[in-house]
CSV table of C-alpha atoms in Angstrom, one decimal:
chain,number,residue,atom,x,y,z
A,1,MET,CA,155.1,118.0,51.0
A,2,SER,CA,157.0,119.8,53.7
A,3,ARG,CA,159.0,117.8,56.3
A,4,GLU,CA,159.4,120.7,58.6
A,5,ARG,CA,158.1,120.2,62.1
A,6,TYR,CA,156.4,123.2,63.6
A,7,HIS,CA,156.3,122.4,67.3
A,8,LEU,CA,154.0,125.3,68.2
A,9,LEU,CA,151.3,123.6,66.1
A,10,ASP,CA,151.9,120.4,68.1
A,11,THR,CA,151.7,122.4,71.3
A,12,VAL,CA,148.4,123.9,70.4
A,13,ARG,CA,147.1,120.5,69.5
A,14,GLY,CA,148.3,119.1,72.8
A,15,LEU,CA,146.5,121.9,74.6
A,16,LEU,CA,143.3,121.2,72.7
A,17,LEU,CA,143.7,117.5,73.7
A,18,ILE,CA,143.9,118.3,77.4
A,19,ASN,CA,140.8,120.4,77.1
A,20,MET,CA,139.1,117.6,75.2
A,21,ILE,CA,140.0,115.0,77.9
A,22,ALA,CA,138.7,117.4,80.6
A,23,TYR,CA,135.5,118.0,78.7
A,24,HIS,CA,134.9,114.3,78.1
A,25,GLY,CA,135.7,113.5,81.7
A,26,LEU,CA,133.0,115.9,82.8
A,27,TYR,CA,130.7,114.5,80.1
A,28,ASP,CA,131.0,111.0,81.7
A,29,VAL,CA,130.4,112.5,85.2
A,30,VAL,CA,127.2,114.3,84.0
A,31,HIS,CA,125.7,112.1,81.4
A,32,ILE,CA,126.8,108.6,82.5
A,33,MET,CA,127.3,108.9,86.3
A,34,GLY,CA,124.3,111.3,86.6
A,35,VAL,CA,126.1,114.1,88.6
A,36,PRO,CA,124.5,117.5,87.8
A,37,ILE,CA,126.9,120.3,86.9
A,38,GLY,CA,124.9,123.3,85.9
A,39,TRP,CA,127.6,125.4,84.2
A,40,TYR,CA,128.7,122.4,82.1
A,41,THR,CA,125.3,121.8,80.6
A,42,GLY,CA,124.8,125.6,80.1
A,43,PRO,CA,126.3,128.2,77.8
A,44,ILE,CA,129.7,128.0,79.3
A,45,GLY,CA,130.0,124.3,78.7
A,46,TYR,CA,128.8,124.8,75.1
A,47,VAL,CA,131.3,127.5,74.3
A,48,TRP,CA,134.1,125.4,75.8
A,49,GLN,CA,133.0,122.4,73.7
A,50,GLN,CA,132.7,124.5,70.5
A,51,GLY,CA,136.1,126.1,71.1
A,52,ILE,CA,137.7,122.7,71.3
A,53,CYS,CA,136.0,121.4,68.1
A,54,TRP,CA,136.7,124.6,66.1
A,55,GLY,CA,140.3,124.5,67.2
A,56,PHE,CA,140.9,120.9,66.1
A,57,ILE,CA,139.2,121.3,62.8
A,58,LEU,CA,140.9,124.6,61.9
A,59,LEU,CA,144.3,123.2,62.9
A,60,SER,CA,143.7,120.1,60.9
A,61,GLY,CA,142.9,122.1,57.8
A,62,PHE,CA,146.0,124.3,58.4
A,63,CYS,CA,148.2,121.3,58.6
A,64,PHE,CA,146.9,119.6,55.5
A,65,ARG,CA,149.8,120.7,53.3
A,66,LEU,CA,152.3,120.0,56.1
A,67,SER,CA,151.6,116.3,56.0
A,68,ARG,CA,154.1,114.1,54.1
A,69,HIS,CA,151.3,111.7,53.0
A,70,PRO,CA,147.9,113.5,53.2
A,71,LEU,CA,146.0,110.7,51.5
A,72,ARG,CA,147.3,108.1,53.8
A,73,HIS,CA,146.7,110.3,56.8
A,74,GLY,CA,143.1,110.9,55.7
A,75,LEU,CA,142.5,107.2,55.3
A,76,THR,CA,144.1,106.5,58.7
A,77,VAL,CA,141.9,109.0,60.5
A,78,LEU,CA,138.8,107.9,58.7
A,79,GLY,CA,139.6,104.3,59.6
A,80,ALA,CA,140.0,105.4,63.3
A,81,GLY,CA,136.6,106.9,63.0
A,82,VAL,CA,135.1,103.6,61.8
A,83,LEU,CA,136.8,101.9,64.7
A,84,VAL,CA,135.3,104.3,67.2
A,85,THR,CA,131.9,103.6,65.7
A,86,VAL,CA,132.2,99.9,66.0
A,87,VAL,CA,133.6,100.0,69.5
A,88,THR,CA,131.0,102.4,70.9
A,89,ALA,CA,128.2,100.5,69.2
A,90,ILE,CA,129.3,97.3,70.9
A,91,ALA,CA,130.5,98.6,74.3
A,92,MET,CA,128.3,101.6,74.9
A,93,PRO,CA,125.3,101.5,72.4
A,94,SER,CA,123.6,104.3,74.3
A,95,GLU,CA,126.6,106.5,73.6
A,96,ARG,CA,127.4,105.3,70.1
A,97,ILE,CA,129.4,107.6,67.8
A,98,ILE,CA,128.5,107.7,64.1
A,99,PHE,CA,130.0,110.3,61.8
A,100,GLY,CA,132.0,111.8,64.7
A,101,VAL,CA,134.9,114.2,64.5
A,102,LEU,CA,137.4,111.6,63.2
A,103,TYR,CA,135.1,110.9,60.3
A,104,LEU,CA,134.9,114.6,59.6
A,105,LEU,CA,138.7,115.1,59.7
A,106,GLY,CA,139.4,112.0,57.6
A,107,LEU,CA,136.7,112.8,55.0
A,108,SER,CA,137.8,116.4,54.8
A,109,ALA,CA,141.4,115.4,54.1
A,110,LEU,CA,140.3,113.0,51.4
A,111,ILE,CA,138.0,115.6,49.8
A,112,GLN,CA,140.9,118.1,49.8
A,113,CYS,CA,143.2,115.5,48.3
A,114,ALA,CA,140.7,114.9,45.5
A,115,VAL,CA,140.1,118.6,44.8
A,116,TRP,CA,143.8,119.4,44.9
A,117,ALA,CA,144.6,116.5,42.5
A,118,LEU,CA,141.9,117.5,40.1
A,119,TRP,CA,142.9,121.2,40.3
A,120,SER,CA,146.5,120.3,39.5
A,121,ARG,CA,145.5,117.9,36.6
A,122,LEU,CA,143.4,120.6,35.0
A,123,GLY,CA,146.4,123.0,35.2
A,124,LEU,CA,144.3,125.7,36.9
A,125,PRO,CA,146.1,128.5,38.8
A,126,PRO,CA,145.9,128.4,42.6
A,127,PHE,CA,142.7,129.7,44.0
A,128,PRO,CA,143.2,133.0,45.7
A,129,ALA,CA,143.9,132.3,49.4
A,130,GLY,CA,142.2,135.4,50.8
A,131,LEU,CA,139.1,134.8,48.7
A,132,GLY,CA,139.1,131.2,49.6
A,133,LEU,CA,139.3,132.0,53.3
A,134,ALA,CA,136.5,134.5,53.1
A,135,LEU,CA,134.2,132.2,51.1
A,136,SER,CA,134.9,129.3,53.3
A,137,ALA,CA,134.1,131.3,56.4
A,138,LEU,CA,130.9,132.7,54.8
A,139,MET,CA,129.8,129.2,53.8
A,140,PHE,CA,130.5,127.9,57.3
A,141,LEU,CA,128.4,130.6,58.9
A,142,LEU,CA,125.5,130.1,56.4
A,143,THR,CA,125.4,126.3,56.7
A,144,ARG,CA,126.2,126.0,60.5
A,145,GLU,CA,122.6,124.9,61.2
A,146,VAL,CA,122.0,122.7,58.1
A,147,PRO,CA,121.9,119.6,60.3
A,148,ALA,CA,119.1,121.3,62.2
A,149,GLY,CA,117.1,121.9,59.0
A,150,TYR,CA,117.8,125.5,58.2
A,151,ILE,CA,120.3,128.0,56.8
A,152,GLY,CA,121.7,130.2,59.5
A,153,PHE,CA,124.2,130.4,62.4
A,154,GLU,CA,123.4,129.3,65.9
A,155,GLY,CA,120.1,131.0,66.7
A,156,LEU,CA,119.9,133.1,63.6
A,157,ARG,CA,117.4,131.4,61.2
A,158,LEU,CA,117.5,132.7,57.6
A,159,CYS,CA,115.4,130.1,55.8
A,160,SER,CA,114.3,126.5,56.3
A,161,LEU,CA,115.5,123.7,54.0
A,162,PRO,CA,113.2,121.2,52.2
A,163,SER,CA,112.1,118.4,54.6
A,164,TRP,CA,112.7,115.7,52.0
A,165,LEU,CA,116.5,116.3,52.4
A,166,TYR,CA,116.1,114.8,55.9
A,167,SER,CA,114.2,111.6,54.9
A,168,TRP,CA,117.2,109.2,54.7
A,169,ASP,CA,119.6,108.3,57.4
A,170,PHE,CA,122.5,107.7,54.9
A,171,LEU,CA,122.5,111.4,54.1
A,172,ALA,CA,123.5,112.2,57.7
A,173,VAL,CA,127.2,112.1,56.7
A,174,LEU,CA,126.6,115.1,54.5
A,175,GLY,CA,124.6,117.0,57.1
A,176,PHE,CA,121.0,115.9,56.5
A,177,PRO,CA,120.2,113.4,59.3
A,178,GLY,CA,117.1,111.3,58.8
A,179,PRO,CA,114.4,110.9,61.5
A,180,GLY,CA,116.0,107.6,62.8
A,181,PHE,CA,119.6,108.9,63.0
A,182,TRP,CA,121.3,109.7,66.3
A,183,SER,CA,124.9,110.0,67.5
A,184,SER,CA,126.5,111.2,70.7
A,185,ASP,CA,129.2,112.9,68.6
A,186,TYR,CA,128.1,114.2,65.2
A,187,PHE,CA,130.2,116.2,62.8
A,188,PRO,CA,128.8,116.0,59.3
A,189,VAL,CA,130.6,117.3,56.2
A,190,ILE,CA,128.3,120.3,56.0
A,191,PRO,CA,129.0,122.7,57.7
A,192,TRP,CA,132.3,121.5,59.2
A,193,VAL,CA,134.3,121.0,55.9
A,194,PHE,CA,134.1,124.7,55.4
A,195,LEU,CA,135.8,125.3,58.7
A,196,TYR,CA,138.5,122.8,57.7
A,197,LEU,CA,138.9,124.8,54.5
A,198,CYS,CA,139.3,128.0,56.5
A,199,GLY,CA,142.3,126.4,58.1
A,200,TYR,CA,143.7,125.3,54.8
A,201,PHE,CA,143.4,128.8,53.2
A,202,LEU,CA,144.8,130.4,56.3
A,203,TRP,CA,147.9,128.2,55.8
A,204,ARG,CA,147.9,129.4,52.1
A,205,LEU,CA,148.0,132.9,53.3
A,206,ILE,CA,150.9,132.6,55.7
A,207,GLY,CA,152.7,129.4,54.7
A,208,SER,CA,155.0,131.1,52.3
A,209,ARG,CA,156.0,133.8,54.7
A,210,GLN,CA,159.1,132.4,56.3
A,211,ARG,CA,159.3,134.9,59.1
A,212,VAL,CA,155.8,133.9,60.2
A,213,MET,CA,156.4,130.2,59.9
A,214,ASP,CA,159.7,130.5,61.8
A,215,LYS,CA,157.6,131.6,64.8
A,216,LEU,CA,155.8,128.2,64.7
A,217,ARG,CA,159.0,126.2,65.2
A,218,PRO,CA,159.4,126.5,69.0
A,219,GLY,CA,156.9,124.8,71.3
A,220,ILE,CA,156.3,123.5,74.8
A,221,ARG,CA,157.8,120.0,74.8
A,222,PRO,CA,155.2,118.0,76.9
A,223,LEU,CA,152.3,119.6,75.0
A,224,ALA,CA,154.0,119.1,71.7
A,225,PHE,CA,154.6,115.4,72.5
A,226,LEU,CA,150.9,115.0,73.2
A,227,GLY,CA,150.1,116.8,70.0
A,228,ARG,CA,152.3,114.6,67.9
A,229,HIS,CA,150.4,111.5,69.2
A,230,SER,CA,147.0,113.1,69.1
A,231,LEU,CA,145.2,110.2,67.2
A,232,LEU,CA,146.4,107.6,69.7
A,233,VAL,CA,145.6,109.8,72.7
A,234,TYR,CA,142.1,110.4,71.2
A,235,LEU,CA,141.5,106.7,70.8
A,236,LEU,CA,142.7,105.8,74.3
A,237,HIS,CA,141.4,108.7,76.4
A,238,GLN,CA,137.8,107.6,76.7
A,239,PRO,CA,138.5,103.9,77.7
A,240,VAL,CA,141.0,105.2,80.3
A,241,LEU,CA,138.4,107.7,81.6
A,242,MET,CA,135.8,105.0,81.9
A,243,ALA,CA,138.2,102.7,83.7
A,244,VAL,CA,139.1,105.4,86.2
A,245,PHE,CA,135.5,106.3,86.9
A,246,THR,CA,134.5,102.6,87.2
A,247,ALA,CA,137.3,102.0,89.7
A,248,PHE,CA,136.4,105.1,91.6
A,249,SER,CA,132.7,104.1,91.8
A,250,ALA,CA,133.7,100.7,93.1
A,251,LEU,CA,135.5,102.2,96.1
């Protein structure tokens, strides 16, 4: 695996983290403190939230091959997702997080490790990067609303899926939530693994082009610092926000 550090990628991750913290801060204001903010709960807030999510997932897929230990990294992120589930279930059961974004990123890395190892063991030639990117993007668009029960993207409904797929809560991790499942942050394998793969195949397209990769070396130091410690920042930001809002409301 490459040991090169591309600070622009850390910078982008740091910028996404700042947006995420701001979004979650407003989430606490609106949904926990009960302060109405019209634009936040409308289309503008939705596009903002989706932009943050898409950015993190694409970037994680892009950086898969840049990790020194992708298997260990995937297990670490997945473990952090389990920790978030336990903590939120105990401390804030009304806002519990099951199969959130950390689950998705950890599972996607593990799936990619397994596929990559099997592909190498079988001695198969590398899958064409351009075709992989196109197919992954198409699958993401087609399966975007699988958790809602149909094939389609956002409001475009192409066909409904069989209702029996949504009969068991344990299938929620795949994208088929049962009637009793709920989570305040839900990122199932389908459709989001396909967006992760878009990032991976994008790296495959440009990772061997040294002139392009050289442009990723410089970055903005404070943002790059945040990006390098993104998992720790993610785990700490919500408790810190809650502490700030609790102190503020006590004034």
